[in-house]
XYZ file of C-alpha atoms in Angstrom:
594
model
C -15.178 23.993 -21.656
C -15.093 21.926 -24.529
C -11.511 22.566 -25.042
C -10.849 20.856 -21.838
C -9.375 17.277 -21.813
C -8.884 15.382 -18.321
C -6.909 11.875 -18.685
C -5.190 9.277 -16.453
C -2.317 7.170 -17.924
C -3.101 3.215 -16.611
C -0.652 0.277 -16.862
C 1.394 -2.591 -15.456
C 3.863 -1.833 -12.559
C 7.361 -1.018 -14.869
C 5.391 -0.183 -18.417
C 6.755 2.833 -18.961
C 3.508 5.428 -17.772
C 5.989 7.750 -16.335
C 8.651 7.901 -19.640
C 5.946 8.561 -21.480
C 4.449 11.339 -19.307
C 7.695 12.830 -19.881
C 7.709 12.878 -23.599
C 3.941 14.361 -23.636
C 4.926 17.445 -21.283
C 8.291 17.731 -23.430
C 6.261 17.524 -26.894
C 3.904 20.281 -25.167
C 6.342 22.093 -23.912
C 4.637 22.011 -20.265
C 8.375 21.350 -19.024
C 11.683 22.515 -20.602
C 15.464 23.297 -20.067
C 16.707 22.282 -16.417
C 13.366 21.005 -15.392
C 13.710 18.360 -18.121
C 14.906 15.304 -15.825
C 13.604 11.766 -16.425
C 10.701 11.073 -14.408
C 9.748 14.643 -13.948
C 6.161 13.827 -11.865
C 7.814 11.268 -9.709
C 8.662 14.275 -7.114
C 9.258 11.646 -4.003
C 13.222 10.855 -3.246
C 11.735 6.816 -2.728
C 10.078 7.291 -6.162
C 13.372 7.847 -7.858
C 15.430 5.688 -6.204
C 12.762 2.503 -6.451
C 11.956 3.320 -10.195
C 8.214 3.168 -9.027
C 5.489 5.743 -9.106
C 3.867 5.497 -5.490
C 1.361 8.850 -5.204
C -0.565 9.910 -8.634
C 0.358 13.545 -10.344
C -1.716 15.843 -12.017
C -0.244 18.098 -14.394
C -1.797 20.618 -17.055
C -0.811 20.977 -20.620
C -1.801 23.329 -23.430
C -1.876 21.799 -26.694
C -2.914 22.939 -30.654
C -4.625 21.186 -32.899
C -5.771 22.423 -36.099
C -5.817 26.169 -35.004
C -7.502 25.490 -31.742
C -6.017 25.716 -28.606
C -7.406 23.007 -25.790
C -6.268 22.698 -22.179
C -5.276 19.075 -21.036
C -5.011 17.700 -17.669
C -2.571 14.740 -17.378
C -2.715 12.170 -13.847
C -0.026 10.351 -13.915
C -1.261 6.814 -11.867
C 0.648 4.140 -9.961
C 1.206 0.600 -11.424
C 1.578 -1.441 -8.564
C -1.297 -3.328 -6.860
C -0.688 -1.934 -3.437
C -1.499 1.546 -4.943
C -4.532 0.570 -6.321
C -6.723 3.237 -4.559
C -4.631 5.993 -6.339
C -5.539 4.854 -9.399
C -8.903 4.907 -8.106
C -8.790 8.412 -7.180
C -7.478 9.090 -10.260
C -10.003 7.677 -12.470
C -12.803 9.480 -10.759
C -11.385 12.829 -11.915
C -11.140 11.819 -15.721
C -13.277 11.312 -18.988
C -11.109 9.164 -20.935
C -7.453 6.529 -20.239
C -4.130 6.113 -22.195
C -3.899 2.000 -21.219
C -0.270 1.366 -21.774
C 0.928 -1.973 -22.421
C 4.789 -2.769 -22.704
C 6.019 -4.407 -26.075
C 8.277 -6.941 -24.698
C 6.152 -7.831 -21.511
C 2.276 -7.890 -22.926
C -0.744 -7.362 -20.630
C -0.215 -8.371 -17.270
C -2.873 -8.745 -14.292
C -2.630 -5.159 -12.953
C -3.559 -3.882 -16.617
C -6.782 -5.923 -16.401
C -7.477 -4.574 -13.227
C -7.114 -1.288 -13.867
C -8.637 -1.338 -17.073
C -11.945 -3.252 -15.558
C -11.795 0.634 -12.657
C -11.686 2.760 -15.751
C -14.360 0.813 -18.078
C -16.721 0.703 -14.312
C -16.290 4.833 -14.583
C -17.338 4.958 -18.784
C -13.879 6.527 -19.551
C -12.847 6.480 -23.252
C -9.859 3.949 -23.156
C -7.017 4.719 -25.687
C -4.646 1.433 -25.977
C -1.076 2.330 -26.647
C 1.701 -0.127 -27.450
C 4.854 1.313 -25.634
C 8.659 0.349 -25.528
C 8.298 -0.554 -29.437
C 11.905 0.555 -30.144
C 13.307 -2.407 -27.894
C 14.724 -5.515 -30.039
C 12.709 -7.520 -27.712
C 9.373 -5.902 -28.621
C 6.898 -8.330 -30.179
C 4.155 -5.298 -30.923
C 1.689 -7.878 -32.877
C 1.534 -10.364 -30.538
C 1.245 -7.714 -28.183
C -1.953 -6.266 -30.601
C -3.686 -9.169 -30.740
C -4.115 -9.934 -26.932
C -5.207 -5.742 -26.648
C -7.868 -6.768 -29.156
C -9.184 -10.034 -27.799
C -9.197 -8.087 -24.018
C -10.703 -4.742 -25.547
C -12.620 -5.861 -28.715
C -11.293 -2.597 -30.439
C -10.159 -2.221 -33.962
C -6.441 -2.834 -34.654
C -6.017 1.391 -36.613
C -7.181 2.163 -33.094
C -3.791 0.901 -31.227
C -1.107 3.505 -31.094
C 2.483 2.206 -31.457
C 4.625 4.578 -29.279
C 8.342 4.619 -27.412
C 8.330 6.207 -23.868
C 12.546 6.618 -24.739
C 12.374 8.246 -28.591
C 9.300 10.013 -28.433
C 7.934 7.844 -31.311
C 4.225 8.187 -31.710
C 3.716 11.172 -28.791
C 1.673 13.212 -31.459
C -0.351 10.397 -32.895
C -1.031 9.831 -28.828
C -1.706 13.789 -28.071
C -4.290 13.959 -31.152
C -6.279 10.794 -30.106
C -7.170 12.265 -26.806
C -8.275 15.262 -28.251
C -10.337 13.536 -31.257
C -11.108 10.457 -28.745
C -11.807 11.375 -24.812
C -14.768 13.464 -24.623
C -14.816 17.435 -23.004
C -16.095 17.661 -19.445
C -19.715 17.842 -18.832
C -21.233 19.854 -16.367
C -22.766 23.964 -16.038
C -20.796 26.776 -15.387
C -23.566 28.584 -13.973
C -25.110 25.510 -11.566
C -24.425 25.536 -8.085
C -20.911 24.915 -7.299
C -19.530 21.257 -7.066
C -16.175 20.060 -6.934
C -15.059 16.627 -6.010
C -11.231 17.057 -3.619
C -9.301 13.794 -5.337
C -6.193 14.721 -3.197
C -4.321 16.749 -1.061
C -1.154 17.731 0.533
C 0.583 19.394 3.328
C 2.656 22.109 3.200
C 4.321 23.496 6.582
C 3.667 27.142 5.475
C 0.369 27.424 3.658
C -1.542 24.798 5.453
C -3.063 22.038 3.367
C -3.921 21.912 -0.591
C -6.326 20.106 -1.825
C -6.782 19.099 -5.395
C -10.186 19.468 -7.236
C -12.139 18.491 -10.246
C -15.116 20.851 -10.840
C -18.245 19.075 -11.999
C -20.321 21.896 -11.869
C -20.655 25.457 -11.297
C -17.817 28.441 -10.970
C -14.963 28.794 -8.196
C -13.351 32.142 -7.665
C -10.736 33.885 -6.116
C -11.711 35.091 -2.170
C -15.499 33.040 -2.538
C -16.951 31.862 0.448
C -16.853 27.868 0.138
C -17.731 24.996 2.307
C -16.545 21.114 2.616
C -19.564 19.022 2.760
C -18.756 15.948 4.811
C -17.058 18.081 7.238
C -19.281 20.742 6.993
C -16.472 23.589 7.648
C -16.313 26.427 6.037
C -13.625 28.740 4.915
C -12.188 31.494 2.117
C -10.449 30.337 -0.737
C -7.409 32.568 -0.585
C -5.557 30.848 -3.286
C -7.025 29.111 -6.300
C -5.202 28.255 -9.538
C -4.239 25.552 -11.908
C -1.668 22.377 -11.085
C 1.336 23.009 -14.154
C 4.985 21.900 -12.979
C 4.632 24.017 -10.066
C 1.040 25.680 -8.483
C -0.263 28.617 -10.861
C -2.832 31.015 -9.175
C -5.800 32.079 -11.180
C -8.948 34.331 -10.824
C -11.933 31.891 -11.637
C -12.060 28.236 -12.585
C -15.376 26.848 -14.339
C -16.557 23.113 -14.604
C -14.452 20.929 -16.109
C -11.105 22.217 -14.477
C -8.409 20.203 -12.373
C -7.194 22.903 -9.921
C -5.969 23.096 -6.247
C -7.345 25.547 -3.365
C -5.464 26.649 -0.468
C -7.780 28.167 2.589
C -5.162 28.177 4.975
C -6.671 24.525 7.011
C -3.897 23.438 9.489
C -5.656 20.317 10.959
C -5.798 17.299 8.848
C -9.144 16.084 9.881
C -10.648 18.786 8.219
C -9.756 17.541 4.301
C -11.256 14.444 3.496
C -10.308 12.706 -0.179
C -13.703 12.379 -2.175
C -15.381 15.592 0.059
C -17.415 18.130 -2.222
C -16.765 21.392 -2.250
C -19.314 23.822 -2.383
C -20.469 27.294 -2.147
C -21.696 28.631 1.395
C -24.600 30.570 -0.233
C -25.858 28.669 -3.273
C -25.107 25.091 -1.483
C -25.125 22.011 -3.876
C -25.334 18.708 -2.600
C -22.424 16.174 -2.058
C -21.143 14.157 -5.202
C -21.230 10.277 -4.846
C -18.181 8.703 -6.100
C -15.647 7.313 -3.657
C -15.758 4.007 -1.828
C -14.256 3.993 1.749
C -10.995 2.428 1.257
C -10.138 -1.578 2.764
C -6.691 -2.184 4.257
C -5.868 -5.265 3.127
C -2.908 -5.592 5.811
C -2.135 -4.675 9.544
C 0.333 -4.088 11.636
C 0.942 -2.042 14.731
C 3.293 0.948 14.597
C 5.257 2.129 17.906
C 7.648 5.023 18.744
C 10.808 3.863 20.123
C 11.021 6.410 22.790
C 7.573 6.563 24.237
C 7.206 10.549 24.708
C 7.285 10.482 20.546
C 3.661 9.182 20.724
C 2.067 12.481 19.704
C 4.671 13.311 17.186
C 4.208 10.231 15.555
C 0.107 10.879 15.667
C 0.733 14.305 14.027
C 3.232 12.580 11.552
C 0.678 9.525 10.641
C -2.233 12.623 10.135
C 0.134 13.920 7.309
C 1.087 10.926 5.575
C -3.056 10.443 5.847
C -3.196 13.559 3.593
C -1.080 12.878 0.813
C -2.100 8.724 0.989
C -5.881 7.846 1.792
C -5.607 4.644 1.793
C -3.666 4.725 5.463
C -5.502 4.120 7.800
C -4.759 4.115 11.873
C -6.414 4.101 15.457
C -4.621 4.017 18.821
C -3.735 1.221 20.384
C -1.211 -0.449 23.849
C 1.002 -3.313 24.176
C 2.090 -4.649 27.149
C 5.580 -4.902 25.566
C 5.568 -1.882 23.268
C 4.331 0.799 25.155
C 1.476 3.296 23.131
C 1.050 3.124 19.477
C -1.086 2.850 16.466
C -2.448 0.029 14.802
C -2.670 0.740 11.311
C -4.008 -0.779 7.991
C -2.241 -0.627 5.032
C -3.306 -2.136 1.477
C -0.073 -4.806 0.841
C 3.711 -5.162 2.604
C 5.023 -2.679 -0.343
C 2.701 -0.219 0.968
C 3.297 -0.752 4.753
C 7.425 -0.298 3.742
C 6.678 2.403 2.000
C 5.046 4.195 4.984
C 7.765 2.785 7.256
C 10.347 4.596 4.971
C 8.409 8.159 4.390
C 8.088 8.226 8.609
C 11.589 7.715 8.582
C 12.775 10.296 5.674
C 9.978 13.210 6.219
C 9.664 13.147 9.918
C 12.418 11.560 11.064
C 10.474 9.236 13.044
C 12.051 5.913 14.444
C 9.609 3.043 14.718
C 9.309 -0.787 15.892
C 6.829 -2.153 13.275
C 5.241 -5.338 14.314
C 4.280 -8.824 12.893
C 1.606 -7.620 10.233
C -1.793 -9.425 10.148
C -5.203 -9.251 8.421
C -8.776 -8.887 10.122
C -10.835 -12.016 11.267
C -14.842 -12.575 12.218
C -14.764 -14.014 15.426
C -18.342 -15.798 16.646
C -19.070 -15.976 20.387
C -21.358 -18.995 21.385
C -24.002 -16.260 21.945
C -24.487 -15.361 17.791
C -22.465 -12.210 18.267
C -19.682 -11.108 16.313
C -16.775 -8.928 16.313
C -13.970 -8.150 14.207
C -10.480 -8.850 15.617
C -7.337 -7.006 13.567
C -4.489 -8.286 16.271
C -4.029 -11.643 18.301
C -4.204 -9.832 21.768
C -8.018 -8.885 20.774
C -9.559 -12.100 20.717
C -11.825 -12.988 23.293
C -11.233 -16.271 25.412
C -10.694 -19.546 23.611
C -13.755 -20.605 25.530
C -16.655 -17.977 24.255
C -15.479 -18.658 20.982
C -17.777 -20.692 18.949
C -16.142 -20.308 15.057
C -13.597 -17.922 13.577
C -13.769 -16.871 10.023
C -10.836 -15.388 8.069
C -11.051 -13.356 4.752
C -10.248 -15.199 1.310
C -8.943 -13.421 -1.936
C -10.254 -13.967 -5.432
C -6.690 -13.765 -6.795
C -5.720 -13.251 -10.613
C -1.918 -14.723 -11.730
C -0.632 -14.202 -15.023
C 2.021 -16.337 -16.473
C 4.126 -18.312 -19.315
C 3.270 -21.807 -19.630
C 6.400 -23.090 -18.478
C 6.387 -21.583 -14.739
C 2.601 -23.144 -14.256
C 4.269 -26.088 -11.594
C 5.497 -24.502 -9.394
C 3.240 -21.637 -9.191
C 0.498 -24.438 -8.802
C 2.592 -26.117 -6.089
C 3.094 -22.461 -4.153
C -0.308 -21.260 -4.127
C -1.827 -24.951 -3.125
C 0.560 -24.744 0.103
C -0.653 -21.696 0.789
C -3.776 -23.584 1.647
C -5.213 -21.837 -2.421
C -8.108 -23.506 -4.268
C -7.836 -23.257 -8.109
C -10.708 -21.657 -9.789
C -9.978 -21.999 -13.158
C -7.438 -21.877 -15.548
C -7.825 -20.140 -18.846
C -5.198 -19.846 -21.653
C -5.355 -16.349 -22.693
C -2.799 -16.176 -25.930
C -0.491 -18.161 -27.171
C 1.740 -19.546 -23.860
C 0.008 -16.948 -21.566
C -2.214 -18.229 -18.926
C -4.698 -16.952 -16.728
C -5.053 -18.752 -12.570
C -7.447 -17.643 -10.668
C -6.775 -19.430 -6.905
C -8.661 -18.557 -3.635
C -6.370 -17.725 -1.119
C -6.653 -17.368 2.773
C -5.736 -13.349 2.511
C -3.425 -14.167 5.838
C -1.174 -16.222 3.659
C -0.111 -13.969 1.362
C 0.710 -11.060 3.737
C 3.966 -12.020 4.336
C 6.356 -13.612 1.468
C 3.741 -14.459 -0.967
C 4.703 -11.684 -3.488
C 8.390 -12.120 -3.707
C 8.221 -16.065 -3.822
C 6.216 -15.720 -6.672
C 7.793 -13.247 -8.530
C 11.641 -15.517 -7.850
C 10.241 -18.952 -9.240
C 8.722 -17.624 -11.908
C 11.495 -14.811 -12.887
C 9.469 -12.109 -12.792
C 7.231 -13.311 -15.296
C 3.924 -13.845 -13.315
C 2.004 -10.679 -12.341
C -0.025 -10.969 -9.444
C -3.708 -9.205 -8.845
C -6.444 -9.971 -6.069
C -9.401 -8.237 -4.496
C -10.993 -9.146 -1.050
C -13.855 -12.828 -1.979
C -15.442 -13.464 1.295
C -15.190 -15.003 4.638
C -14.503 -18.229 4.916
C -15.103 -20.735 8.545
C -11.513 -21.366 9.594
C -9.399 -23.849 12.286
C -7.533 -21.194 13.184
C -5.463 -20.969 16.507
C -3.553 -18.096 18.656
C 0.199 -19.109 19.059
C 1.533 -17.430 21.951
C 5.658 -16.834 22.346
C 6.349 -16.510 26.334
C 9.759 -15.929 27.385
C 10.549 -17.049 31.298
C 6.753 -17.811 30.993
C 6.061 -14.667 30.286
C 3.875 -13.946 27.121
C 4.730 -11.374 24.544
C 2.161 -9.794 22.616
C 3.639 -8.169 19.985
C 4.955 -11.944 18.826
C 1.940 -13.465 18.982
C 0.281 -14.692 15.600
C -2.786 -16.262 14.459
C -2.168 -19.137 12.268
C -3.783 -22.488 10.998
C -3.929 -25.162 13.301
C -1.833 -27.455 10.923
C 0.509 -24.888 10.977
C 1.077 -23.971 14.040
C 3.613 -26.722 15.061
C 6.063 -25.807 12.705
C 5.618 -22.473 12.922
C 6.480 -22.364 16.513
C 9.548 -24.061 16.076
C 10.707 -21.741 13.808
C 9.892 -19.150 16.212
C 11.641 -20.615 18.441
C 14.748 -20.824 16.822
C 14.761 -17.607 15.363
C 14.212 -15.803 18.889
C 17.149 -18.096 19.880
C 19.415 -16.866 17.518
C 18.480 -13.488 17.963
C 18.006 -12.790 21.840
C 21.593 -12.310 23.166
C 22.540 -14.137 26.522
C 21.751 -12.666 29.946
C 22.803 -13.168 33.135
C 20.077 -15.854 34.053
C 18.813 -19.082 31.344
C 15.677 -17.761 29.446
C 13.343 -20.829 28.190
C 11.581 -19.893 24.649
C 8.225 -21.296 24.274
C 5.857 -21.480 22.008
C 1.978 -22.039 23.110
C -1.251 -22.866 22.246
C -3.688 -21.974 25.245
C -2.004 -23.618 28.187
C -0.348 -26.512 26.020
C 3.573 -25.992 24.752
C 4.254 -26.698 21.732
C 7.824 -25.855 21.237
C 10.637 -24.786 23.120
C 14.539 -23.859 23.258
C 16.581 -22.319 26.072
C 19.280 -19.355 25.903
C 22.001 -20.784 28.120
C 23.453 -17.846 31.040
C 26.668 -16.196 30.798
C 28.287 -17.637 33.417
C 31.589 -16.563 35.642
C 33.947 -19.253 36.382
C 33.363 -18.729 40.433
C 35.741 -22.092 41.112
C 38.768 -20.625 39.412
C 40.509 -19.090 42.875
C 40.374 -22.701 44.538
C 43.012 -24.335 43.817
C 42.904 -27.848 45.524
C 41.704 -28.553 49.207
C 37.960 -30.011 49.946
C 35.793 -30.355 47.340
C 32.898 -28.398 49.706
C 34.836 -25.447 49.168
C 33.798 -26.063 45.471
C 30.088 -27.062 46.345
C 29.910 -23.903 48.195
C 30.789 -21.511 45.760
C 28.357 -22.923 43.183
C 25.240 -23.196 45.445
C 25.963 -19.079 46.093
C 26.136 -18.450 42.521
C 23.276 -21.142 41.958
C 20.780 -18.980 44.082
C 22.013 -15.959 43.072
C 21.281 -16.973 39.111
C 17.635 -17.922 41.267
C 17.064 -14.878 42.786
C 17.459 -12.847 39.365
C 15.661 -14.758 37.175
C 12.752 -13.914 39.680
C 13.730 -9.640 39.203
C 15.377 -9.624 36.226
C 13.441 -8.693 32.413
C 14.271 -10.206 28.787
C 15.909 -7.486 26.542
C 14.413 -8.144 22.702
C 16.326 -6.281 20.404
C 14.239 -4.688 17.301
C 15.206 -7.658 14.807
C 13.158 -10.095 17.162
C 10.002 -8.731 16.326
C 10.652 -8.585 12.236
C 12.391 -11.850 12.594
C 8.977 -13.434 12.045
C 8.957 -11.810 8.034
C 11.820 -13.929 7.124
C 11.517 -17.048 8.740
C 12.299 -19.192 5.714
């Protein structure tokens, strides 16, 4: 065991974790000859094309060092915010961090924050400066802000290139020297903490393990704690490019098992296994996960409802941090409501639906979760407009705040001031951090930023502010339910809650929006917008109309009158029957309203 490394690669979104993965497991030789393609652990087709790691990889290398042979396990980790649980994951099944920082870009806000997860777990933290081949590279500069955030010693910081392969052996002999072996008894009770899992159509489900304690072999009668089920392990082995069975695997070991479970409910991420007849108890570790975001998810055709269930169970499988529960709309039909941890994330999901099981969905307006207080004292939590209780029990509604982190060049603080201030933001503080870097920290309403926040931020700035936040508190809000009713009738999947000093010209923009995007019927169809029983905007889609006066040509003008009192009644009579088509776009339409 105390050849055995386990180690997690941490960084900014776009630092170059996954180039550098690549040079490790080519230095190794873990991977070689037609395997060798850039990016090898980025297995997902949206992976490739996006240039972003979205699920975490573990991979096992064998390495020598001085005449010893050790065994290290690599996770490969997401950088971007909405993946934050991954890293999470991640971390728990580690002893020590490479913390990549990028030459040219310096430490940005999602290093901090997933350097703050690793420190919280006591991993040994190995600062490398990547991308030091570029022209642009500034590698002091870039060592003197890892030293001010890590107090380390400047010998300590390795200079490395993700593209040459500069400084991959100074890297692979610093984990072995640095991280510490696994602790933990190869002869205690069995414990082994599941840190993912995925489906596969013809063996069932896989989980992935890190053994803390104890022995697992091949054929041994084991049992899931939290679900208490029990079952054979028919297949255990070790995670290299592709699964390798083995025998036995002792403490300190990354592996997988495959029992042949076919129902997803069954595998829980941060479960212990155990053994059936020398039980151990359950290993403490893994927070329940927040969704930050919500939205509801619908089938197009309504008798896809269960395949869409079984489809959301496997995503659930291979991404924790999903979360759904079943849910109606009046316009909609049966779906899910679902939570997802930022609009990258919910995309994401939209996309793997679409590519790996070909499901078609109507996604609507996302939202976040209020506190709503009835006069009574009691409250509830509401995650979609349609939920909340009458305007009259109500007593106060509170809506979550986010302590939010932006890091930036001096010369972009304006108009990221004047962005996060009409997003109704407080500034905290304001720290300089080195040289022309600065630190904000705002409090934002989390409902603000749920929508366009991201990408206004990263286009007036040029990409040069990096954006981190974690869930503050609750704060007392004047918020208000806008209702859209077309023909006076109301739709709920448009409906929003929004601040009262908002409301009004959000509405009209609603308003305009459906306008443009409705197409005309038969009969006029008024758009309104409403607060309650009071209108507060309003626009009206004009009928298509036939030219019923074209076959009189001269004669009484009550010929004339005639024809368009018919048509007049008839345009009555279906207004009363006849139901508002809104295409797909309407119900997006709300993302891009500016």
């Amino acid at each position: 065991m105390k050849n055995i490394r386990n180690f997690c690669i941490i960084a900014h979104i776009d630092h170059g974790k996954s180039t550098l993965a690549d040079r490790l497991l080519e230095y190794t030789n873990t991977v070689a000859g037609k395997d060798l393609q850039s990016q090898v652990l980025d297995d997902m087709d949206l992976e490739r094309e996006r240039g972003i790691t979205i699920k975490s990889h573990a991979i096992q290398m064998n390495y020598a060092l001085d005449g010893t042979d050790y065994v290290l396990n690599l996770i490969d980790t997401p950088g971007h915010v909405d993946f934050s649980y991954e890293v999470s994951r991640s971390i728990a099944a580690c002893e020590g961090a490479l913390l990549i920082v990028d030459a040219t870009q310096g430490i940005q806000a999602q290093t901090i924050s997933n350097l703050y997860m690793a420190i919280d777990s006591d991993l040994e933290i190995i600062p490398v400066i990547n991308k030091v081949d570029l022209e642009s590279a500034k590698p002091d500069e870039v060592e003197d802000q890892i030293v001010d955030l890590l107090g380390c010693k400047r010998e300590e910081i390795i200079r490395a290139s993700g593209k040459t392969g500069e400084g991959v052996p100074e890297i692979l002999e610093a984990i072995v020297k640095r991280v510490p072996a696994p602790t933990g008894d190869p002869d205690a009770p069995l414990q082994a903490l599941i840190f993912d899992s995925v489906f596969n159509p013809f063996r069932g489900i896989i989980a992935y393990f890190k053994i803390v304690n104890g022995t697992i072999r091949k054929d041994d009668f084991v049992k899931f704690v939290s679900t208490g089920k029990e079952y054979h392990a028919d297949e255990i082995g070790v995670l290299k490019l592709d699964l390798v069975p083995r025998q036995e695997l002792s403490a300190g070991n990354v592996g997988y098992i495959i029992s042949g479970i076919k129902t997803s409910k069954e595998v829980k991420v941060g479960d212990t296994i155990t053994h059936v007849q020398r039980p151990a108890a359950a290993i403490s570790g893994f927070e329940e996960v927040k969704p930050m975001v919500f939205a509801g998810v619908y089938p197009i055709e309504a008798e896809d409802f269960e395949n869409l269930r079984s489809s959301l169970e496997k995503l659930q499988l291979n991404d924790a941090s999903l979360t759904f529960q079943p849910e109606s709309s009046m316009a909609l039909g049966f779906g899910f409501r679902c939570g997802f941890l930022g609009l990258l994330h919910m995309e994401i999901i939209q996309e793997r639906l679409s590519r790996e099981f070909n499901m078609d969905v109507i996604t609507t307006v996302p939202n976040v979760s209020y506190k709503v207080y009835d006069k009574k004292g009691n409250v509830s939590e509401v995650h979609n407009p349609s939920g909340l209780p009458d305007i009259t029990l109500i007593d106060h509604i509170e809506e979550p705040y986010i302590r939010s982190s932006i890091i930036t060049t001096t010369d972009f603080i304006g108009p990221i001031m004047t962005l996060c201030l009409g997003k109704r933001g407080e500034l905290i503080k304001q720290e300089f951090i080195s040289g022309n870097r600065v630190e904000l920290t705002f409090d934002i309403p989390l409902g603000e930023i749920v929508i366009d926040f991201y990408d206004k931020l990263k286009s007036i700035s040029k990409g040069y502010a990096s954006f981190d936040y974690h869930l503050h508190d609750f704060r007392d809000s004047k918020l208000v339910k806008l209702d859209m009713l077309l023909n006076g009738e109301s739709v709920d999947a448009l409906s929003t809650l929004t601040h009262a000093d908002n409301a009004v010209a959000f509405g009209r923009k609603m308003c305009e929006k459906l306008k443009e995007l409705i197409p005309r019927h038969q009969f006029d169809i008024a758009i309104q917008a409403a607060i309650g029983a009071k209108i507060i905007a309003r626009e009206t889609i004009k009928a298509v109309r036939k030219d019923v006066t074209a076959k009189c040509y001269g004669g009484d003008v009550s010929r004339k009158r005639k024809l368009l009192e018919k048509q007049k009644a008839g345009k009555k009579r279906m207004k009363q029957i006849g139901s508002v088509q809104v295409p797909q776009k309407a119900f997006l339409a709300v993302l891009k309203l500016d």
